[in-house]
JSON list of C-alpha atoms in Angstrom, two decimals:
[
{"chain": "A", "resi": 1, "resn": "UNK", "atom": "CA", "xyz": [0.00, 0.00, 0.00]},
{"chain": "A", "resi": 2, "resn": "UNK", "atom": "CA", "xyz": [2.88, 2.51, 1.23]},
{"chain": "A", "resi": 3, "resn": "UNK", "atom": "CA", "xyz": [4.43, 1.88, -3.09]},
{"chain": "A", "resi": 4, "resn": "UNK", "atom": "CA", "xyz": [0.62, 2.30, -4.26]},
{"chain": "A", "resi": 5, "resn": "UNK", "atom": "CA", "xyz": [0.79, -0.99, -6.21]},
{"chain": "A", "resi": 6, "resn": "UNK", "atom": "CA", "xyz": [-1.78, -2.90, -7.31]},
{"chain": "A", "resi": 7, "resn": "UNK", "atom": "CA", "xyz": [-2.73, -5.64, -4.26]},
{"chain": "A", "resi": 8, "resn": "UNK", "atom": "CA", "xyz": [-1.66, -3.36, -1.74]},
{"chain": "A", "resi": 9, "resn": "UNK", "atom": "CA", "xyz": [-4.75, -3.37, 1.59]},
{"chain": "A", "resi": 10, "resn": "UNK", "atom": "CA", "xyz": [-4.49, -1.55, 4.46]},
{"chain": "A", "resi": 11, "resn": "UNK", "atom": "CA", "xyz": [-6.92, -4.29, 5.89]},
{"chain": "A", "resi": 12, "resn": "UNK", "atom": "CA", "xyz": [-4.10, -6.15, 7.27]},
{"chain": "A", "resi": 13, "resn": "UNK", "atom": "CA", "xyz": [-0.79, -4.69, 9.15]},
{"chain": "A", "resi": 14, "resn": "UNK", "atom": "CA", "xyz": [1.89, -6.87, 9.36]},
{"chain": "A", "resi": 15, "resn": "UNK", "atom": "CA", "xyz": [5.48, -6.51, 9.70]},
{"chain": "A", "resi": 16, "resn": "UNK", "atom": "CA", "xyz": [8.71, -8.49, 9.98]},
{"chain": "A", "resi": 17, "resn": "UNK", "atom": "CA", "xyz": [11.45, -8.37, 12.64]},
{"chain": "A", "resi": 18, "resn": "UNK", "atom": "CA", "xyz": [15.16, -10.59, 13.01]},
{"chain": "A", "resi": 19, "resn": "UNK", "atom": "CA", "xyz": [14.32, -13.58, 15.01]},
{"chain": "A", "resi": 20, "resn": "UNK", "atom": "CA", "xyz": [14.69, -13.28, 19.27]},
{"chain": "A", "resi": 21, "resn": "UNK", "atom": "CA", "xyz": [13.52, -9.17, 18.23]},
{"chain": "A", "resi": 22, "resn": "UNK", "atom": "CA", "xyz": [10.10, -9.62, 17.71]},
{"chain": "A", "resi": 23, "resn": "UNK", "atom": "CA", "xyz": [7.90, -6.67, 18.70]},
{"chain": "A", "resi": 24, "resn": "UNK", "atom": "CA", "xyz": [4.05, -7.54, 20.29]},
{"chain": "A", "resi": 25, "resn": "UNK", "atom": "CA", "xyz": [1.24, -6.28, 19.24]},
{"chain": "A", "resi": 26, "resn": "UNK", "atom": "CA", "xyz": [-2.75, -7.12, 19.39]},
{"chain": "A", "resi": 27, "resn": "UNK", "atom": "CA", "xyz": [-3.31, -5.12, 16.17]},
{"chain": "A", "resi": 28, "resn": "UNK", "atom": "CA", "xyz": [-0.13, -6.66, 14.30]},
{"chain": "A", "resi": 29, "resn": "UNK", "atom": "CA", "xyz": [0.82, -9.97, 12.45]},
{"chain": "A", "resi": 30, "resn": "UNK", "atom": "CA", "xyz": [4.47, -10.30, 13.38]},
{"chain": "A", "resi": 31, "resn": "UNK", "atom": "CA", "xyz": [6.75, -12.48, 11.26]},
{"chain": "A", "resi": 32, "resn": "UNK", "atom": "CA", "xyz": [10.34, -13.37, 12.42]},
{"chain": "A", "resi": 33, "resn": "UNK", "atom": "CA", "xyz": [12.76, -14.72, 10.17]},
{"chain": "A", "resi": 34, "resn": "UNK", "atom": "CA", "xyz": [16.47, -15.27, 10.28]},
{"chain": "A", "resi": 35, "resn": "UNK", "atom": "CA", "xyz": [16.84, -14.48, 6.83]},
{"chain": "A", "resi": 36, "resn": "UNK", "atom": "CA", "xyz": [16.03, -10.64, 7.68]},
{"chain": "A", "resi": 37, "resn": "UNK", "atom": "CA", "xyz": [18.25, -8.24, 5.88]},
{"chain": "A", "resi": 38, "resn": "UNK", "atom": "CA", "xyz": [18.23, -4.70, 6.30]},
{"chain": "A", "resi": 39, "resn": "UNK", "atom": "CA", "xyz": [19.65, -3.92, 2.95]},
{"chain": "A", "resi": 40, "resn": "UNK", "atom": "CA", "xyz": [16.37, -5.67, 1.62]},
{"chain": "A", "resi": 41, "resn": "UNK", "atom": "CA", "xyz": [14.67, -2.36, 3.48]},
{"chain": "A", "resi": 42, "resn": "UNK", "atom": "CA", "xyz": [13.96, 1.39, 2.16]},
{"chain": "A", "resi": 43, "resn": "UNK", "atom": "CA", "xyz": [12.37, 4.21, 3.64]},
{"chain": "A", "resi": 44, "resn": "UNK", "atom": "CA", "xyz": [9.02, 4.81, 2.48]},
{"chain": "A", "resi": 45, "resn": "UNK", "atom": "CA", "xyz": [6.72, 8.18, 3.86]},
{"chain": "A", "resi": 46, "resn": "UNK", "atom": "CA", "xyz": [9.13, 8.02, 7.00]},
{"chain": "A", "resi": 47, "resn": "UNK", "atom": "CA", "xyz": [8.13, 4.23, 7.60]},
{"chain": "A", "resi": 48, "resn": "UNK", "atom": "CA", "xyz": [10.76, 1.11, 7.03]},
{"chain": "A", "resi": 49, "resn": "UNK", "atom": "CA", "xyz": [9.74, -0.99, 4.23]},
{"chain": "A", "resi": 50, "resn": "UNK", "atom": "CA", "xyz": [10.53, -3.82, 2.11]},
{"chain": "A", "resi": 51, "resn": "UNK", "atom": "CA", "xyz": [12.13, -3.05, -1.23]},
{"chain": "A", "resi": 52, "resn": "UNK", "atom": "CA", "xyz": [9.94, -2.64, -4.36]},
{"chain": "A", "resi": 53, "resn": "UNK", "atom": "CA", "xyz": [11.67, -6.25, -5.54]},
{"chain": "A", "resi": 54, "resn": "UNK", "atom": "CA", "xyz": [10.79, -7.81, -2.38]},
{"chain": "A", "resi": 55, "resn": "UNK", "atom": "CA", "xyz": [7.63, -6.63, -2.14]},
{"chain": "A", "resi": 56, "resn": "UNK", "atom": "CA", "xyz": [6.79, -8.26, -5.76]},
{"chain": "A", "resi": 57, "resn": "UNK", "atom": "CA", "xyz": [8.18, -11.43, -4.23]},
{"chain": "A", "resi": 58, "resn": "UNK", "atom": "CA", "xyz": [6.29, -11.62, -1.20]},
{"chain": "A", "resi": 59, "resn": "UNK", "atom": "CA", "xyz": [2.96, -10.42, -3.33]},
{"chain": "A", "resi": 60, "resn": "UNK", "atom": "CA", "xyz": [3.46, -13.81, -4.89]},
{"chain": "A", "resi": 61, "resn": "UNK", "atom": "CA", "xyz": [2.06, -15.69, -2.18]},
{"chain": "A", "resi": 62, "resn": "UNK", "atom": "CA", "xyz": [-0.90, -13.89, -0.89]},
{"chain": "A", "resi": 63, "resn": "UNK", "atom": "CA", "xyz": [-2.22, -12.02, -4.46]},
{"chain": "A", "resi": 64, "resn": "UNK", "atom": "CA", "xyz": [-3.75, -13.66, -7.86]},
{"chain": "A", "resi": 65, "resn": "UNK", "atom": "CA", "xyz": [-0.45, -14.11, -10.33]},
{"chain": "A", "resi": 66, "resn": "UNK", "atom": "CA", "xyz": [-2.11, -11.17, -12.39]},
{"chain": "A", "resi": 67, "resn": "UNK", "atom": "CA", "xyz": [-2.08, -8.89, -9.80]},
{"chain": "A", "resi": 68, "resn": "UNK", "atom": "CA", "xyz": [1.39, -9.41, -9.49]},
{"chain": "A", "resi": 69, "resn": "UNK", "atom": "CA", "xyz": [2.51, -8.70, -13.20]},
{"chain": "A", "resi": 70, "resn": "UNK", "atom": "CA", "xyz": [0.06, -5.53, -12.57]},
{"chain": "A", "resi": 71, "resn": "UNK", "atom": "CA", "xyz": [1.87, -4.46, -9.82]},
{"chain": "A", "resi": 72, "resn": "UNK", "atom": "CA", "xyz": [5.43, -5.24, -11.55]},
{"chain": "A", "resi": 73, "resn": "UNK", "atom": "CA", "xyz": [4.30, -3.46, -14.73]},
{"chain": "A", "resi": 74, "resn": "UNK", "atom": "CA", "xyz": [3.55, -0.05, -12.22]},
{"chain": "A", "resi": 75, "resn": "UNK", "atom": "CA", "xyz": [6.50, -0.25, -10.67]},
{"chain": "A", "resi": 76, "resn": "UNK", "atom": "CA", "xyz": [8.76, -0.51, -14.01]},
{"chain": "A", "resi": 77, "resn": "UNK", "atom": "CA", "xyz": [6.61, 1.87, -15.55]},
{"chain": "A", "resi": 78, "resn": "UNK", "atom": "CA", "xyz": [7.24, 4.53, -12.44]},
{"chain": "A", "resi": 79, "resn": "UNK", "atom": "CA", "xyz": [10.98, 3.31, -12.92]},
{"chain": "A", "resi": 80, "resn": "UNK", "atom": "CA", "xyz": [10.50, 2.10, -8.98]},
{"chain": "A", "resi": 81, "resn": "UNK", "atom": "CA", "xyz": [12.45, -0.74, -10.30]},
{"chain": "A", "resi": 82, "resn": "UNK", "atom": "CA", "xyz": [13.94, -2.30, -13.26]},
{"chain": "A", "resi": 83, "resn": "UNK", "atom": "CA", "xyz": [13.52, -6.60, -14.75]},
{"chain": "A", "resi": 84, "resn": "UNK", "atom": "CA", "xyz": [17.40, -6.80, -14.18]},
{"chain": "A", "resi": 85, "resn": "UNK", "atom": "CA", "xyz": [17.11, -5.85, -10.13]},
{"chain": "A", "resi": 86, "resn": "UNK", "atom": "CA", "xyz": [13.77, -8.19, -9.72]},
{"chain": "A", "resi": 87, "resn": "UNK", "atom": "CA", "xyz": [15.47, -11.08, -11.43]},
{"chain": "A", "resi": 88, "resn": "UNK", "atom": "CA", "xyz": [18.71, -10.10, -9.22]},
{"chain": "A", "resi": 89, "resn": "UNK", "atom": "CA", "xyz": [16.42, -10.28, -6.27]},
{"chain": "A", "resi": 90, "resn": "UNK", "atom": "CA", "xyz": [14.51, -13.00, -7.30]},
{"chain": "A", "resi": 91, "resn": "UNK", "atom": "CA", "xyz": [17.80, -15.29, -7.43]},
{"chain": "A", "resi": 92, "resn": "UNK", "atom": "CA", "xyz": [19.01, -14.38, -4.28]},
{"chain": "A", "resi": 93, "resn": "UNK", "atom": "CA", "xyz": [16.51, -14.45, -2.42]},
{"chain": "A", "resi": 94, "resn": "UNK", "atom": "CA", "xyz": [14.73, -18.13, -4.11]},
{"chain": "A", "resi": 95, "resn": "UNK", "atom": "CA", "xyz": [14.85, -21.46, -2.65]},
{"chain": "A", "resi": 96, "resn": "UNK", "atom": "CA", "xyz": [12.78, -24.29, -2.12]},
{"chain": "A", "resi": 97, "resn": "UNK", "atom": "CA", "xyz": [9.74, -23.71, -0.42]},
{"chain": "A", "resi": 98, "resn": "UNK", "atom": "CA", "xyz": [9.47, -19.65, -0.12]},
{"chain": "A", "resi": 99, "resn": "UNK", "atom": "CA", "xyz": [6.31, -18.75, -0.87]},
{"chain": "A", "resi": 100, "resn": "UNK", "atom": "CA", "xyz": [5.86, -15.98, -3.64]},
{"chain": "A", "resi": 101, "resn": "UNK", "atom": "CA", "xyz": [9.02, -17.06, -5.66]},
{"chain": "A", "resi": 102, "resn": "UNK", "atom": "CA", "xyz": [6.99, -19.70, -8.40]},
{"chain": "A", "resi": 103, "resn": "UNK", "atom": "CA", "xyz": [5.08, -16.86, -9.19]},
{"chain": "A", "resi": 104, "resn": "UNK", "atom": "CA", "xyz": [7.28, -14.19, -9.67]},
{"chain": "A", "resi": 105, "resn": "UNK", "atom": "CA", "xyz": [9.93, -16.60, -11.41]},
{"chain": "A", "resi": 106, "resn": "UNK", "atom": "CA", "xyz": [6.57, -17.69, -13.72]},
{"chain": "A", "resi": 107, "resn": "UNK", "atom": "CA", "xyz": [5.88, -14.05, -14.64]},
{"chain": "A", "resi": 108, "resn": "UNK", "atom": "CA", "xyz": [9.25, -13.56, -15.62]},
{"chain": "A", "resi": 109, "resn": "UNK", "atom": "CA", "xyz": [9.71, -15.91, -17.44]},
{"chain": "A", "resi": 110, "resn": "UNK", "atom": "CA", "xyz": [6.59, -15.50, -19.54]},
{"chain": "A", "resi": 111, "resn": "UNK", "atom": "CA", "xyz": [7.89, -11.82, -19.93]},
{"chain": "A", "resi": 112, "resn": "UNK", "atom": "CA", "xyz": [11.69, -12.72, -21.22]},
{"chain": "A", "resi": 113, "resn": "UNK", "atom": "CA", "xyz": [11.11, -12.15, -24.99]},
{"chain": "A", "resi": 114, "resn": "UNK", "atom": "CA", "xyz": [8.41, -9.31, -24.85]},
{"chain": "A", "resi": 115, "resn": "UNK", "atom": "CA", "xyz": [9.38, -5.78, -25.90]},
{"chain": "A", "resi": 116, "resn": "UNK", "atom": "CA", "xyz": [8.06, -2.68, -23.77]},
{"chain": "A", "resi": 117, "resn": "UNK", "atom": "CA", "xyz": [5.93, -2.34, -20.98]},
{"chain": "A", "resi": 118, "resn": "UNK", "atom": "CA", "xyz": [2.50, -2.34, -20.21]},
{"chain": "A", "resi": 119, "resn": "UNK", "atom": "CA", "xyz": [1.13, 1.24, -19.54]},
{"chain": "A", "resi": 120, "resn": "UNK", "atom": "CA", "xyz": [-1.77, 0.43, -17.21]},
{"chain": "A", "resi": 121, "resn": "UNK", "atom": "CA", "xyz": [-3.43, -2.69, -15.55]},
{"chain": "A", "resi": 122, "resn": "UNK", "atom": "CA", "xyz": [-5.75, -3.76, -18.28]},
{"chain": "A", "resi": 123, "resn": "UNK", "atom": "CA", "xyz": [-2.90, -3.30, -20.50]},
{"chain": "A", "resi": 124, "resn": "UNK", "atom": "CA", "xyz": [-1.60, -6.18, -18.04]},
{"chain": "A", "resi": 125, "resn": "UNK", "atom": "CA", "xyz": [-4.52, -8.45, -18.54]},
{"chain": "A", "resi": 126, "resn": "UNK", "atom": "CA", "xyz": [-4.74, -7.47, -22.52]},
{"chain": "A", "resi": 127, "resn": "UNK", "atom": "CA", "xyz": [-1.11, -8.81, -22.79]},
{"chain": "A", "resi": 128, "resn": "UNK", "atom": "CA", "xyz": [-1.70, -12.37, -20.46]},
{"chain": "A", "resi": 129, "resn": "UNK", "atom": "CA", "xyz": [-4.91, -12.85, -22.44]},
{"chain": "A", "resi": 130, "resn": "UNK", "atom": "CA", "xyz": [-2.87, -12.87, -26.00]},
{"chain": "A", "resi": 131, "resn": "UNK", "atom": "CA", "xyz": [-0.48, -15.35, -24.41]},
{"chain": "A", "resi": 132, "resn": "UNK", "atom": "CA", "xyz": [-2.76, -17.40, -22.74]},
{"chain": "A", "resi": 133, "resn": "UNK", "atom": "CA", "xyz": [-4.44, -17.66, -26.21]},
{"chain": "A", "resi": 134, "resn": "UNK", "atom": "CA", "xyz": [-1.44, -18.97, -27.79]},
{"chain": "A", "resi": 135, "resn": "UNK", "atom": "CA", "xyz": [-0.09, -15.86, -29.64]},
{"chain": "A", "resi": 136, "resn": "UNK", "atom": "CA", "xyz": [3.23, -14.44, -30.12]},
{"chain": "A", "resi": 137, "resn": "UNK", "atom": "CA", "xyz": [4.59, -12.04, -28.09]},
{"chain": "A", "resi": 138, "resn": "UNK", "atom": "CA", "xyz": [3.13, -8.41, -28.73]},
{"chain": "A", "resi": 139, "resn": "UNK", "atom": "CA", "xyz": [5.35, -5.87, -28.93]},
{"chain": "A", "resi": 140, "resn": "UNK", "atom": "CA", "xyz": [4.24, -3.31, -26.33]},
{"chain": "A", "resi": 141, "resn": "UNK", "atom": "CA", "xyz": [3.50, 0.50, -26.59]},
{"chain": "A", "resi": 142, "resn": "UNK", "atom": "CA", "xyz": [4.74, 0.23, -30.42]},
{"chain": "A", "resi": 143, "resn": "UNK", "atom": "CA", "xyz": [5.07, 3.43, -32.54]},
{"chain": "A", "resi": 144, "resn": "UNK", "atom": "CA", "xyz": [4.17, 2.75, -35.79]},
{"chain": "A", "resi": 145, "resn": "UNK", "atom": "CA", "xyz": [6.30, 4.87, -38.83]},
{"chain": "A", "resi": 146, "resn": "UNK", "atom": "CA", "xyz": [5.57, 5.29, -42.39]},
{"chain": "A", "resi": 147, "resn": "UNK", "atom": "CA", "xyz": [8.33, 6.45, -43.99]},
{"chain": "A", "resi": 148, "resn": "UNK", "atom": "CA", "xyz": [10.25, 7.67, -40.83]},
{"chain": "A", "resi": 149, "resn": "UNK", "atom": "CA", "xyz": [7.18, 9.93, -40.21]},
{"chain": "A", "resi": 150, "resn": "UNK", "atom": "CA", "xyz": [5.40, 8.91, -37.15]},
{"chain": "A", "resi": 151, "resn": "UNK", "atom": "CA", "xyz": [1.88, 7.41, -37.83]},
{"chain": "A", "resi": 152, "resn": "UNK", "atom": "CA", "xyz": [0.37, 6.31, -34.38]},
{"chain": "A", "resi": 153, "resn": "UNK", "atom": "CA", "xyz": [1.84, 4.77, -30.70]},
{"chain": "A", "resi": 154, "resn": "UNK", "atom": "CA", "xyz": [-0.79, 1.24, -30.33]},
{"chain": "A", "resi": 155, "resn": "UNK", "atom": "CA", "xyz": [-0.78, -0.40, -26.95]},
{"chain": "A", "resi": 156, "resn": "UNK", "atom": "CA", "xyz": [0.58, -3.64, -28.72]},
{"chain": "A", "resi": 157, "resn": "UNK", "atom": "CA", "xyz": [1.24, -4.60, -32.01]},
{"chain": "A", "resi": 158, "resn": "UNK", "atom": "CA", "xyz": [2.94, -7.46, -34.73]},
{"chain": "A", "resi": 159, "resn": "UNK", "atom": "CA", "xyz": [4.94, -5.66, -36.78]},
{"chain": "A", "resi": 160, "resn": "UNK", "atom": "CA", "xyz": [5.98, -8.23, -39.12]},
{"chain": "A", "resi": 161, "resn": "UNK", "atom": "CA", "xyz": [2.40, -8.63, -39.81]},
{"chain": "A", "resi": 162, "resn": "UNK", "atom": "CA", "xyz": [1.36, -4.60, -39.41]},
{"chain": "A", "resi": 163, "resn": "UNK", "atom": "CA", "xyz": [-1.42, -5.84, -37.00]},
{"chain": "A", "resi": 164, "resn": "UNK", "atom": "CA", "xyz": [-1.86, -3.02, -34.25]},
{"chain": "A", "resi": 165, "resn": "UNK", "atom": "CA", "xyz": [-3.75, -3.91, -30.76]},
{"chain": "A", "resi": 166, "resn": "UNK", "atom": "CA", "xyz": [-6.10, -1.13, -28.58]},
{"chain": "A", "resi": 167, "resn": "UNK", "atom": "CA", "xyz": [-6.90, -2.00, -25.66]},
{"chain": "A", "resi": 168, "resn": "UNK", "atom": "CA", "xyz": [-10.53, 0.77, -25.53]},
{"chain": "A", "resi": 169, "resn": "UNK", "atom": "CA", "xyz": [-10.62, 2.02, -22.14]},
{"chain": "A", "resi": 170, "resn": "UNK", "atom": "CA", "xyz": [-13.94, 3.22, -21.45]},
{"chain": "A", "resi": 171, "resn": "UNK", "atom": "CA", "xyz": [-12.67, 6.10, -19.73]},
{"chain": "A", "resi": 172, "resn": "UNK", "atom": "CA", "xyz": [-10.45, 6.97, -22.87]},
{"chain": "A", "resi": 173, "resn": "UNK", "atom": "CA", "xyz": [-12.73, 6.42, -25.23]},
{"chain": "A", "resi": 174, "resn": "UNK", "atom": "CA", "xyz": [-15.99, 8.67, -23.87]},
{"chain": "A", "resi": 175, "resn": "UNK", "atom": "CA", "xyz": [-17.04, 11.76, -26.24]},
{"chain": "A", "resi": 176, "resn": "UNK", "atom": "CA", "xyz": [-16.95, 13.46, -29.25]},
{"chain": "A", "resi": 177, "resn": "UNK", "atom": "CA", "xyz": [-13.35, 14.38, -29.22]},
{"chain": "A", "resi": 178, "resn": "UNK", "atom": "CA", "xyz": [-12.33, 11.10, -28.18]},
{"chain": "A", "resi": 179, "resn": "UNK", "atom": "CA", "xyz": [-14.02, 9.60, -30.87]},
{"chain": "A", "resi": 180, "resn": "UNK", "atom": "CA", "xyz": [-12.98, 12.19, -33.55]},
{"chain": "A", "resi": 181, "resn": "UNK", "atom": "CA", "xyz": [-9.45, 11.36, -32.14]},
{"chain": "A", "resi": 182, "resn": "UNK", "atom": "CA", "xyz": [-9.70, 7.99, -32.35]},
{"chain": "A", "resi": 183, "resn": "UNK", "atom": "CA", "xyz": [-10.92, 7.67, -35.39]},
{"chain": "A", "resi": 184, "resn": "UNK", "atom": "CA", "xyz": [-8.63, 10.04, -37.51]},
{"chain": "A", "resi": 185, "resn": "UNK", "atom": "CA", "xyz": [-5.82, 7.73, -36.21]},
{"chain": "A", "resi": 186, "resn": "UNK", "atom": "CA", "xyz": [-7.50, 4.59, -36.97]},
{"chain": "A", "resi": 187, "resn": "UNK", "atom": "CA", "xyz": [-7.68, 5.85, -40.33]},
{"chain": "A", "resi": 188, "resn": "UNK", "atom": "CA", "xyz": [-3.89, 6.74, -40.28]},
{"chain": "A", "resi": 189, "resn": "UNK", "atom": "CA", "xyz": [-2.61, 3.23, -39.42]},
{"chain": "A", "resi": 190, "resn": "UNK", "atom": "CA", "xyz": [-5.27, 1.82, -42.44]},
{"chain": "A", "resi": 191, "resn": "UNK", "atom": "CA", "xyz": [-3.40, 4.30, -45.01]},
{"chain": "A", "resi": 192, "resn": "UNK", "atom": "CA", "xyz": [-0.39, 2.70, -43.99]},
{"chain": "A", "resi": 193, "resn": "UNK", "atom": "CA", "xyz": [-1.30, -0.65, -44.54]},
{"chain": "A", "resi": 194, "resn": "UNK", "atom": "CA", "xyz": [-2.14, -1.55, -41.00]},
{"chain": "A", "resi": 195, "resn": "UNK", "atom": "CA", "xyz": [-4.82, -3.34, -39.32]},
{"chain": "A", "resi": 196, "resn": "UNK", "atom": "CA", "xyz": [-6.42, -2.02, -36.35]},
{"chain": "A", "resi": 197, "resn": "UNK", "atom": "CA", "xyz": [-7.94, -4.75, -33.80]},
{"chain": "A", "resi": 198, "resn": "UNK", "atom": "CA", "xyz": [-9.65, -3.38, -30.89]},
{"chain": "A", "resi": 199, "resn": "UNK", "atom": "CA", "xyz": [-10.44, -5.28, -27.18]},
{"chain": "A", "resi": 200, "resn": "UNK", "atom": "CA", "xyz": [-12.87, -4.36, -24.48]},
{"chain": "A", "resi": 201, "resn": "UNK", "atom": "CA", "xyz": [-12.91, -5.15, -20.95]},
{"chain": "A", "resi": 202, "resn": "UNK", "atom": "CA", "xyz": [-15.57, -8.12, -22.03]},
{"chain": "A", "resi": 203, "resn": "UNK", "atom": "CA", "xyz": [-13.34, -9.48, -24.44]},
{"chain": "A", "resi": 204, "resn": "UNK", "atom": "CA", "xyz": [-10.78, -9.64, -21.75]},
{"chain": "A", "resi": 205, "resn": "UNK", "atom": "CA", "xyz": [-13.08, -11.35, -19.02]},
{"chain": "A", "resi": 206, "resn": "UNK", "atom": "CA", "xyz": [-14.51, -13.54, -21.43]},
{"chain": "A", "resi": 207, "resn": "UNK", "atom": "CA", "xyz": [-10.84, -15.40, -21.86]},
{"chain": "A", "resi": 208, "resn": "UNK", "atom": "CA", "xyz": [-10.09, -13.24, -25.72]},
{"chain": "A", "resi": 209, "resn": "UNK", "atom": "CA", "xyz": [-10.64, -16.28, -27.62]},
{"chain": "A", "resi": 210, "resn": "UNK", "atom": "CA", "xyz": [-12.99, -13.72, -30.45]},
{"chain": "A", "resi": 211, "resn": "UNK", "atom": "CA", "xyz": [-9.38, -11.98, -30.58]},
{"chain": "A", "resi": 212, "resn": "UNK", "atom": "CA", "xyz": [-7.64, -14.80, -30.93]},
{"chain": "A", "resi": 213, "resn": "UNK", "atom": "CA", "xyz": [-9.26, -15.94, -33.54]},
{"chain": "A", "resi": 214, "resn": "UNK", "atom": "CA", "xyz": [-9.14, -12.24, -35.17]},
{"chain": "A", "resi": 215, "resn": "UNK", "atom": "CA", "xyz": [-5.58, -11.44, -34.95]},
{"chain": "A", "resi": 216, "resn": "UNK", "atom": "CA", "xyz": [-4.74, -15.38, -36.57]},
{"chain": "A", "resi": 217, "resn": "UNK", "atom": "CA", "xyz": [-6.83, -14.53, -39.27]},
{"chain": "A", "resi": 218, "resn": "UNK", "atom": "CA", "xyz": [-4.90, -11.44, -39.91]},
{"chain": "A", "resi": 219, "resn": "UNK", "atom": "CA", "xyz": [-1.55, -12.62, -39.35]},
{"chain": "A", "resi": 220, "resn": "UNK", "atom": "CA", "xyz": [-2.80, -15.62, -41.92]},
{"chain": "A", "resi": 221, "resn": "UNK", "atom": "CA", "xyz": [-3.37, -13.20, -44.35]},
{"chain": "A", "resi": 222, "resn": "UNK", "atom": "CA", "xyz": [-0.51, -11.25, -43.74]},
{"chain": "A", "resi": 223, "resn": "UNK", "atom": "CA", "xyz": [1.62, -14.18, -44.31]}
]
């Protein structure tokens, strides 16, 4: 909660001490551990905390695996934190039986050969529901050039195929001059050959198996 990452609750205060140092209180869940390194602390709003990295780690065990890459995805997009620390971290700090490591190690893993990062949390879930589906990795927050002139930055795209992915945000997307917007650079990427294929939140909840099927039929006839 003290980062402002997704998962974070106020519901529940715990905290962590070196073993034989444990504080007491009623209103606290106290954790002691012999593996308790200060350098794996920072100071956050005057208040000792665990490190963005560790925090990921530990989010592992008590969030949904999504929330997780949400919450990694804000903190590299903040630059709280960067994939070469959390893998650093990761390594270290792994071994058999801690509880949040299989997640995080899954996440990265799944997130080795993609390019960018997602800008928001449904940006997130847009990207696990392509791979979860099967497809290649997206390239993320892609600007798309004609020419060297710049034509449009899409929230994922296949460039080999010219296949551009919007993720419509509600929010975004309410208006006339969001619309007007929208649709005068819709109509850029399809003079330059692109193809424009747009998800909703439904599409998203319903497993993206509609834009599965879309974006193979375009990369089919790309090919």
């Amino acid at each position: 909660m003290l980062w402002r990452l997704p998962g974070g609750t106020r519901e529940l205060l715990e905290i962590t001490c070196p073993r034989w140092q444990r504080a007491r209180d009623d209103e606290l869940v106290v954790h002691e551990s012999l593996r308790f390194n200060p350098n794996d602390t920072v100071i956050r709003d005057s208040i000792p905390v665990t490190s963005v990295e560790v925090t990921l780690l530990d989010l592992g065990a008590v969030v949904p695996e999504l929330i997780v890459e949400q919450a990694l995805d804000a903190a590299l997009n903040r630059r709280l934190t960067t994939m070469p620390a959390v893998q650093a971290t990761l390594e270290r700090l792994a071994r058999r039986g801690r509880d949040g490591c299989g997640t995080l190690r899954t996440i990265l893993e799944q997130r080795a050969p993609i390019v960018g990062i997602a800008e928001s949390p449904a940006e997130t879930s847009l990207l696990r529901v392509l791979l979860h589906n099967g497809l290649p990795a997206p390239v993320l927050q892609y600007e798309v050039l004609e020419g060297g002139v710049f034509v449009a930055r899409v929230d994922a795209a296949y460039p080999q195929w010219r296949i551009a992915i919007e993720y419509e945000s509600y929010e975004r997307h309410t208006g006339r001059q969001a619309l007007d917007r929208d649709t005068e650079r819709e109509r850029r990427l399809l003079r330059a050959g692109w193809c424009v294929v747009r998800v909703t939140a439904k599409h998203v909840r319903d497993g993206g198996l509609e834009v599965a099927a879309t974006i193979r039929d375009q990369i089919h006839r790309a090919s």
